[in-house]
Amino acid sequence: MIRHDPLMLRVSRIESLSPTLRRIILKSADNEPLPVAGPGAHLSLTLASPKKVYRNSYSVVSFSGDHYELIVRRVEDSRGGSAFVHENLKEGDLLPSTVPLNLFPIQVGSRKRLLIGGGIGVTPLLSFAKVLQENGDRFEMHQFVREDEKAVFENLVQGVGSKNIHIHTRRPKEGEIQALLEEQPLGTSIYMCGPDGLMAAVDEAAETLGWPENHVHREVFGAAGGKPFKAKLAKSGCELEVGENQSLLEAIEEAGVPINSLCRGGACGACMTSLLEGDPEHRDHFLNNEEKDSGKLIMPCVSRAKSAQLVLDI
Amino acid sequence: MSIAYKPDETFRDDFVYSNSDTAILRFPFPFIEDEYMYSVNIEPHVRGGETGAFEAVFDVDEHYIAECRERAMVLEQDPNRCMVLPHMMTAQWDTLELIMESLAEDYPEDFTLEKDGDAWTWTNRPLGIKDSFVFGDVDSLPLEPFEYITRQAQGDFTLQDQRENNLFMDGGMVTTQADWSLEFDLGMSFHEWHGPVPVAHEINVFDRALQYLLRLQYGNPVRRLNWTMTVNPRLDTSPENYPIWGPDRTTLTPENIGGKLHLRVELQTLFRLPRSNAILFGIRCYLASLDELTRVPKWGRRLHRVLRDLHPEIAEYKGTTRYREMAVDYLSQFDDGEPTSPGIGPDVESL
């Protein structure tokens, strides 16, 4: 059955793995079957704290037909969503979620997969390791964690039952990543998830060694939203607030101003609108570079603003 | 509402085929305005819209039983019309699940899917099929899952693997095609298999469409309509069988063209599959003769105008060169010059 957003989920179990890690088990709240989450998929949860509504994306560690498993780290300087999960979320709570979206899938055609994770970046890699192990595919996983969390991570990977998973209780040493990549057979693909510094080190090593770009994959969450901004509609005289989880097109539609749309993904050109003022952040595939640089046109289904306000000619 | 199947229809030899009034009114007429040009005319595949063909995830109509039999005949003669590369097995199961769940939900009188964990039972009443199997266990089905389920669906299907920022046609069931070959295209990338299409490359239609499809999301399928014309209600207009159907074009006369020339519309649907991350592409073919379509006054006017003003390269690519003038002359009697309303709907509720 094709299910659309939002999916209504119920927190079925919360388990504390460490002072900063919680395992969350989510089940269907309406008895409808859950859509499948393939390896690498994530859910974007709507977390309504009393102060603010957060929309946070979390990798699905495992999916077993009737539930999704997430692991959420409490991050000091997070946007607040993970703090909410740790402090306020209770078993039985309802959580609206997107249908699982996968922008970090396992691709076919690799001789071997090298999985490199740092900290909570383990979550998508766990879903990979399980599937690769089950299918008998060749892989090697390196997970970098803090000394005091060694036991927690060893427990997490134990379930996979593979000898190819290595936990390191430190940051990678100078040259260590490059040495790791050097010993891989031709045709190996990298899948990485972790702190920016770790992923930059992997990118750099891969580039130095001349790895093809399309053999290096990193976790991406959907970039549908962004910073909120204002939009002024010159002809209809409306002023809109475009929220961080809302597209400009949705905001225009919500205000009842007529606008064409078709694909809603920046490809067809139906919603193209003249821009009078403001600095757009183009995210579409319809306008060519010259049109984008001119700053006179925008595709409101996907594009947003770099400036605080855009003025549109509708 | 139950569907009045016409099991005795044929799509070859004696061509016993027609559309009921219901089928004509729900025909997915492809022209939104009086002229036609390529565009990225993709929209979300949600229920509803201007044609009844958009009411279900996979549309089933009065031709279902006859089309499934035609498919079986093509496969009997040419088993290579269904091919799936070995790395697409997960996508095969994804496809089986999507089609079974959708048919069972949209047509509960005709199809039932019962699940007990991985033990599934599938009932297809129009075709008299009932099979129990284990989801994920190839040996528990009489055929591989993709062939098993697409033999029970109208329209062609291809499987696209996504890798290296591209899509590769790594499988398909193709027996009702508008002159293209799965055996030739298997394994090709997006731009390779679209190579023969004129004009569209220059206006970057394929670059944009590929970028869009790479971002296609599970749970948010999309659709578009495409069209061509076919002489006789023949589903299998494959390059492999060109010697059989190519000469049909020479049989048209001003007297028989209204009944013999068919508008061939493809309702194309694209689904992101969850386990494999592959894309399932459905190409559901609808055929209606000029005489059937012109019973809807708006469509008679519009079809005349579109064919009359068609870009010469597109006319050539769609294989209409030999008979286009004859068709335009014939259709002119249905065009009184009145304006037409925007959109594809018939604007009438009965014929």
mmCIF file of N, CA, C and O in Angstrom, chain A residues 91-136:
data_model
loop_
_atom_site.group_PDB
_atom_site.id
_atom_site.type_symbol
_atom_site.label_atom_id
_atom_site.label_comp_id
_atom_site.label_asym_id
_atom_site.label_seq_id
_atom_site.Cartn_x
_atom_site.Cartn_y
_atom_site.Cartn_z
ATOM 1 N N GLU A 91 7.260 6.691 26.378
ATOM 2 C CA GLU A 91 6.599 5.558 25.729
ATOM 3 C C GLU A 91 5.120 5.861 25.617
ATOM 4 O O GLU A 91 4.524 6.409 26.536
ATOM 5 N N GLY A 92 4.529 5.535 24.473
ATOM 6 C CA GLY A 92 3.112 5.822 24.253
ATOM 7 C C GLY A 92 2.868 7.110 23.493
ATOM 8 O O GLY A 92 1.780 7.320 22.964
ATOM 9 N N ASP A 93 3.867 7.982 23.437
ATOM 10 C CA ASP A 93 3.681 9.255 22.709
ATOM 11 C C ASP A 93 3.460 9.010 21.215
ATOM 12 O O ASP A 93 3.980 8.054 20.647
ATOM 13 N N LEU A 94 2.707 9.917 20.604
ATOM 14 C CA LEU A 94 2.485 9.858 19.160
ATOM 15 C C LEU A 94 3.468 10.781 18.455
ATOM 16 O O LEU A 94 3.711 11.905 18.895
ATOM 17 N N LEU A 95 4.018 10.297 17.348
ATOM 18 C CA LEU A 95 4.967 11.104 16.586
ATOM 19 C C LEU A 95 4.611 11.078 15.107
ATOM 20 O O LEU A 95 4.649 10.018 14.492
ATOM 21 N N PRO A 96 4.280 12.224 14.527
ATOM 22 C CA PRO A 96 4.121 12.240 13.072
ATOM 23 C C PRO A 96 5.501 12.122 12.412
ATOM 24 O O PRO A 96 6.473 12.682 12.904
ATOM 25 N N SER A 97 5.552 11.366 11.326
ATOM 26 C CA SER A 97 6.829 11.126 10.655
ATOM 27 C C SER A 97 6.614 11.134 9.148
ATOM 28 O O SER A 97 5.499 10.921 8.664
ATOM 29 N N THR A 98 7.679 11.361 8.425
ATOM 30 C CA THR A 98 7.602 11.153 6.982
ATOM 31 C C THR A 98 7.670 9.662 6.703
ATOM 32 O O THR A 98 8.087 8.869 7.545
ATOM 33 N N VAL A 99 7.266 9.281 5.502
ATOM 34 C CA VAL A 99 7.518 7.937 5.001
ATOM 35 C C VAL A 99 9.043 7.793 4.894
ATOM 36 O O VAL A 99 9.723 8.779 4.617
ATOM 37 N N PRO A 100 9.601 6.597 5.154
ATOM 38 C CA PRO A 100 11.059 6.472 5.079
ATOM 39 C C PRO A 100 11.603 6.962 3.736
ATOM 40 O O PRO A 100 11.068 6.628 2.684
ATOM 41 N N LEU A 101 12.618 7.783 3.819
ATOM 42 C CA LEU A 101 13.244 8.337 2.613
ATOM 43 C C LEU A 101 14.673 7.833 2.607
ATOM 44 O O LEU A 101 15.321 7.799 3.644
ATOM 45 N N ASN A 102 15.136 7.440 1.445
ATOM 46 C CA ASN A 102 16.491 6.882 1.388
ATOM 47 C C ASN A 102 17.371 7.643 0.416
ATOM 48 O O ASN A 102 17.221 7.527 -0.787
ATOM 49 N N LEU A 103 18.286 8.428 0.942
ATOM 50 C CA LEU A 103 19.245 9.137 0.096
ATOM 51 C C LEU A 103 20.642 8.570 0.293
ATOM 52 O O LEU A 103 21.633 9.150 -0.128
ATOM 53 N N PHE A 104 20.728 7.431 0.961
ATOM 54 C CA PHE A 104 22.025 6.818 1.269
ATOM 55 C C PHE A 104 21.909 5.305 1.079
ATOM 56 O O PHE A 104 22.191 4.532 1.983
ATOM 57 N N PRO A 105 21.445 4.880 -0.094
ATOM 58 C CA PRO A 105 21.224 3.446 -0.303
ATOM 59 C C PRO A 105 22.527 2.716 -0.609
ATOM 60 O O PRO A 105 23.506 3.332 -1.033
ATOM 61 N N ILE A 106 22.510 1.406 -0.407
ATOM 62 C CA ILE A 106 23.633 0.580 -0.858
ATOM 63 C C ILE A 106 23.506 0.434 -2.370
ATOM 64 O O ILE A 106 22.458 0.049 -2.866
ATOM 65 N N GLN A 107 24.545 0.761 -3.095
ATOM 66 C CA GLN A 107 24.491 0.636 -4.552
ATOM 67 C C GLN A 107 25.115 -0.681 -4.991
ATOM 68 O O GLN A 107 26.041 -1.176 -4.365
ATOM 69 N N VAL A 108 24.577 -1.221 -6.090
ATOM 70 C CA VAL A 108 25.100 -2.499 -6.567
ATOM 71 C C VAL A 108 26.416 -2.270 -7.310
ATOM 72 O O VAL A 108 26.766 -1.141 -7.646
ATOM 73 N N GLY A 109 27.114 -3.338 -7.575
ATOM 74 C CA GLY A 109 28.269 -3.259 -8.466
ATOM 75 C C GLY A 109 29.596 -3.024 -7.777
ATOM 76 O O GLY A 109 30.575 -2.727 -8.440
ATOM 77 N N SER A 110 29.650 -3.101 -6.443
ATOM 78 C CA SER A 110 30.940 -2.936 -5.766
ATOM 79 C C SER A 110 31.531 -4.296 -5.459
ATOM 80 O O SER A 110 30.823 -5.217 -5.056
ATOM 81 N N ARG A 111 32.845 -4.386 -5.581
ATOM 82 C CA ARG A 111 33.504 -5.630 -5.210
ATOM 83 C C ARG A 111 33.501 -5.777 -3.689
ATOM 84 O O ARG A 111 33.382 -6.857 -3.139
ATOM 85 N N LYS A 112 33.651 -4.624 -3.023
ATOM 86 C CA LYS A 112 33.697 -4.630 -1.570
ATOM 87 C C LYS A 112 33.178 -3.288 -1.076
ATOM 88 O O LYS A 112 33.317 -2.277 -1.766
ATOM 89 N N ARG A 113 32.577 -3.260 0.127
ATOM 90 C CA ARG A 113 32.158 -1.987 0.726
ATOM 91 C C ARG A 113 32.977 -1.737 1.985
ATOM 92 O O ARG A 113 33.097 -2.627 2.829
ATOM 93 N N LEU A 114 33.476 -0.519 2.067
ATOM 94 C CA LEU A 114 34.218 -0.089 3.248
ATOM 95 C C LEU A 114 33.323 0.905 3.986
ATOM 96 O O LEU A 114 32.981 1.959 3.451
ATOM 97 N N LEU A 115 32.899 0.547 5.193
ATOM 98 C CA LEU A 115 32.006 1.409 5.965
ATOM 99 C C LEU A 115 32.835 2.133 7.025
ATOM 100 O O LEU A 115 33.547 1.490 7.801
ATOM 101 N N ILE A 116 32.764 3.459 7.043
ATOM 102 C CA ILE A 116 33.548 4.228 8.014
ATOM 103 C C ILE A 116 32.596 5.123 8.802
ATOM 104 O O ILE A 116 31.883 5.955 8.223
ATOM 105 N N GLY A 117 32.579 4.932 10.117
ATOM 106 C CA GLY A 117 31.653 5.698 10.939
ATOM 107 C C GLY A 117 32.356 6.372 12.101
ATOM 108 O O GLY A 117 33.403 5.922 12.568
ATOM 109 N N GLY A 118 31.750 7.476 12.540
ATOM 110 C CA GLY A 118 32.243 8.142 13.729
ATOM 111 C C GLY A 118 31.061 8.400 14.652
ATOM 112 O O GLY A 118 30.045 8.940 14.222
ATOM 113 N N GLY A 119 31.158 7.963 15.910
ATOM 114 C CA GLY A 119 30.115 8.243 16.892
ATOM 115 C C GLY A 119 28.746 7.740 16.455
ATOM 116 O O GLY A 119 28.596 6.611 15.991
ATOM 117 N N ILE A 120 27.748 8.614 16.564
ATOM 118 C CA ILE A 120 26.365 8.237 16.253
ATOM 119 C C ILE A 120 26.186 7.960 14.757
ATOM 120 O O ILE A 120 25.174 7.400 14.327
ATOM 121 N N GLY A 121 27.182 8.312 13.956
ATOM 122 C CA GLY A 121 27.174 7.956 12.531
ATOM 123 C C GLY A 121 27.102 6.459 12.303
ATOM 124 O O GLY A 121 26.968 5.994 11.176
ATOM 125 N N VAL A 122 27.137 5.702 13.370
ATOM 126 C CA VAL A 122 27.033 4.246 13.260
ATOM 127 C C VAL A 122 25.644 3.821 12.769
ATOM 128 O O VAL A 122 25.485 2.740 12.215
ATOM 129 N N THR A 123 24.634 4.667 12.968
ATOM 130 C CA THR A 123 23.253 4.181 12.772
ATOM 131 C C THR A 123 22.959 3.679 11.356
ATOM 132 O O THR A 123 22.462 2.568 11.205
ATOM 133 N N PRO A 124 23.256 4.437 10.286
ATOM 134 C CA PRO A 124 22.959 3.863 8.965
ATOM 135 C C PRO A 124 23.881 2.698 8.639
ATOM 136 O O PRO A 124 23.476 1.747 7.961
ATOM 137 N N LEU A 125 25.127 2.765 9.158
ATOM 138 C CA LEU A 125 26.087 1.709 8.834
ATOM 139 C C LEU A 125 25.666 0.379 9.456
ATOM 140 O O LEU A 125 25.912 -0.685 8.902
ATOM 141 N N LEU A 126 24.991 0.448 10.614
ATOM 142 C CA LEU A 126 24.473 -0.785 11.219
ATOM 143 C C LEU A 126 23.456 -1.443 10.295
ATOM 144 O O LEU A 126 23.432 -2.665 10.131
ATOM 145 N N SER A 127 22.588 -0.599 9.676
ATOM 146 C CA SER A 127 21.582 -1.174 8.773
ATOM 147 C C SER A 127 22.268 -1.786 7.547
ATOM 148 O O SER A 127 21.826 -2.807 7.029
ATOM 149 N N PHE A 128 23.353 -1.176 7.088
ATOM 150 C CA PHE A 128 24.107 -1.741 5.956
ATOM 151 C C PHE A 128 24.741 -3.076 6.344
ATOM 152 O O PHE A 128 24.651 -4.061 5.624
ATOM 153 N N ALA A 129 25.453 -3.038 7.490
ATOM 154 C CA ALA A 129 26.235 -4.209 7.877
ATOM 155 C C ALA A 129 25.349 -5.441 8.001
ATOM 156 O O ALA A 129 25.720 -6.541 7.577
ATOM 157 N N LYS A 130 24.130 -5.238 8.543
ATOM 158 C CA LYS A 130 23.212 -6.378 8.694
ATOM 159 C C LYS A 130 22.885 -6.995 7.339
ATOM 160 O O LYS A 130 22.930 -8.211 7.162
ATOM 161 N N VAL A 131 22.537 -6.131 6.379
ATOM 162 C CA VAL A 131 22.131 -6.633 5.059
ATOM 163 C C VAL A 131 23.322 -7.253 4.324
ATOM 164 O O VAL A 131 23.211 -8.327 3.723
ATOM 165 N N LEU A 132 24.480 -6.598 4.396
ATOM 166 C CA LEU A 132 25.657 -7.121 3.694
ATOM 167 C C LEU A 132 26.058 -8.482 4.275
ATOM 168 O O LEU A 132 26.405 -9.409 3.544
ATOM 169 N N GLN A 133 25.974 -8.577 5.591
ATOM 170 C CA GLN A 133 26.312 -9.832 6.255
ATOM 171 C C GLN A 133 25.340 -10.940 5.829
ATOM 172 O O GLN A 133 25.747 -12.041 5.478
ATOM 173 N N GLU A 134 24.038 -10.608 5.830
ATOM 174 C CA GLU A 134 23.018 -11.594 5.435
ATOM 175 C C GLU A 134 23.219 -12.071 4.003
ATOM 176 O O GLU A 134 23.027 -13.241 3.693
ATOM 177 N N ASN A 135 23.567 -11.121 3.119
ATOM 178 C CA ASN A 135 23.704 -11.476 1.703
ATOM 179 C C ASN A 135 25.056 -12.083 1.374
ATOM 180 O O ASN A 135 25.306 -12.440 0.230
ATOM 181 N N GLY A 136 25.939 -12.140 2.374
ATOM 182 C CA GLY A 136 27.267 -12.680 2.112
ATOM 183 C C GLY A 136 28.125 -11.761 1.268
ATOM 184 O O GLY A 136 29.065 -12.209 0.602
#
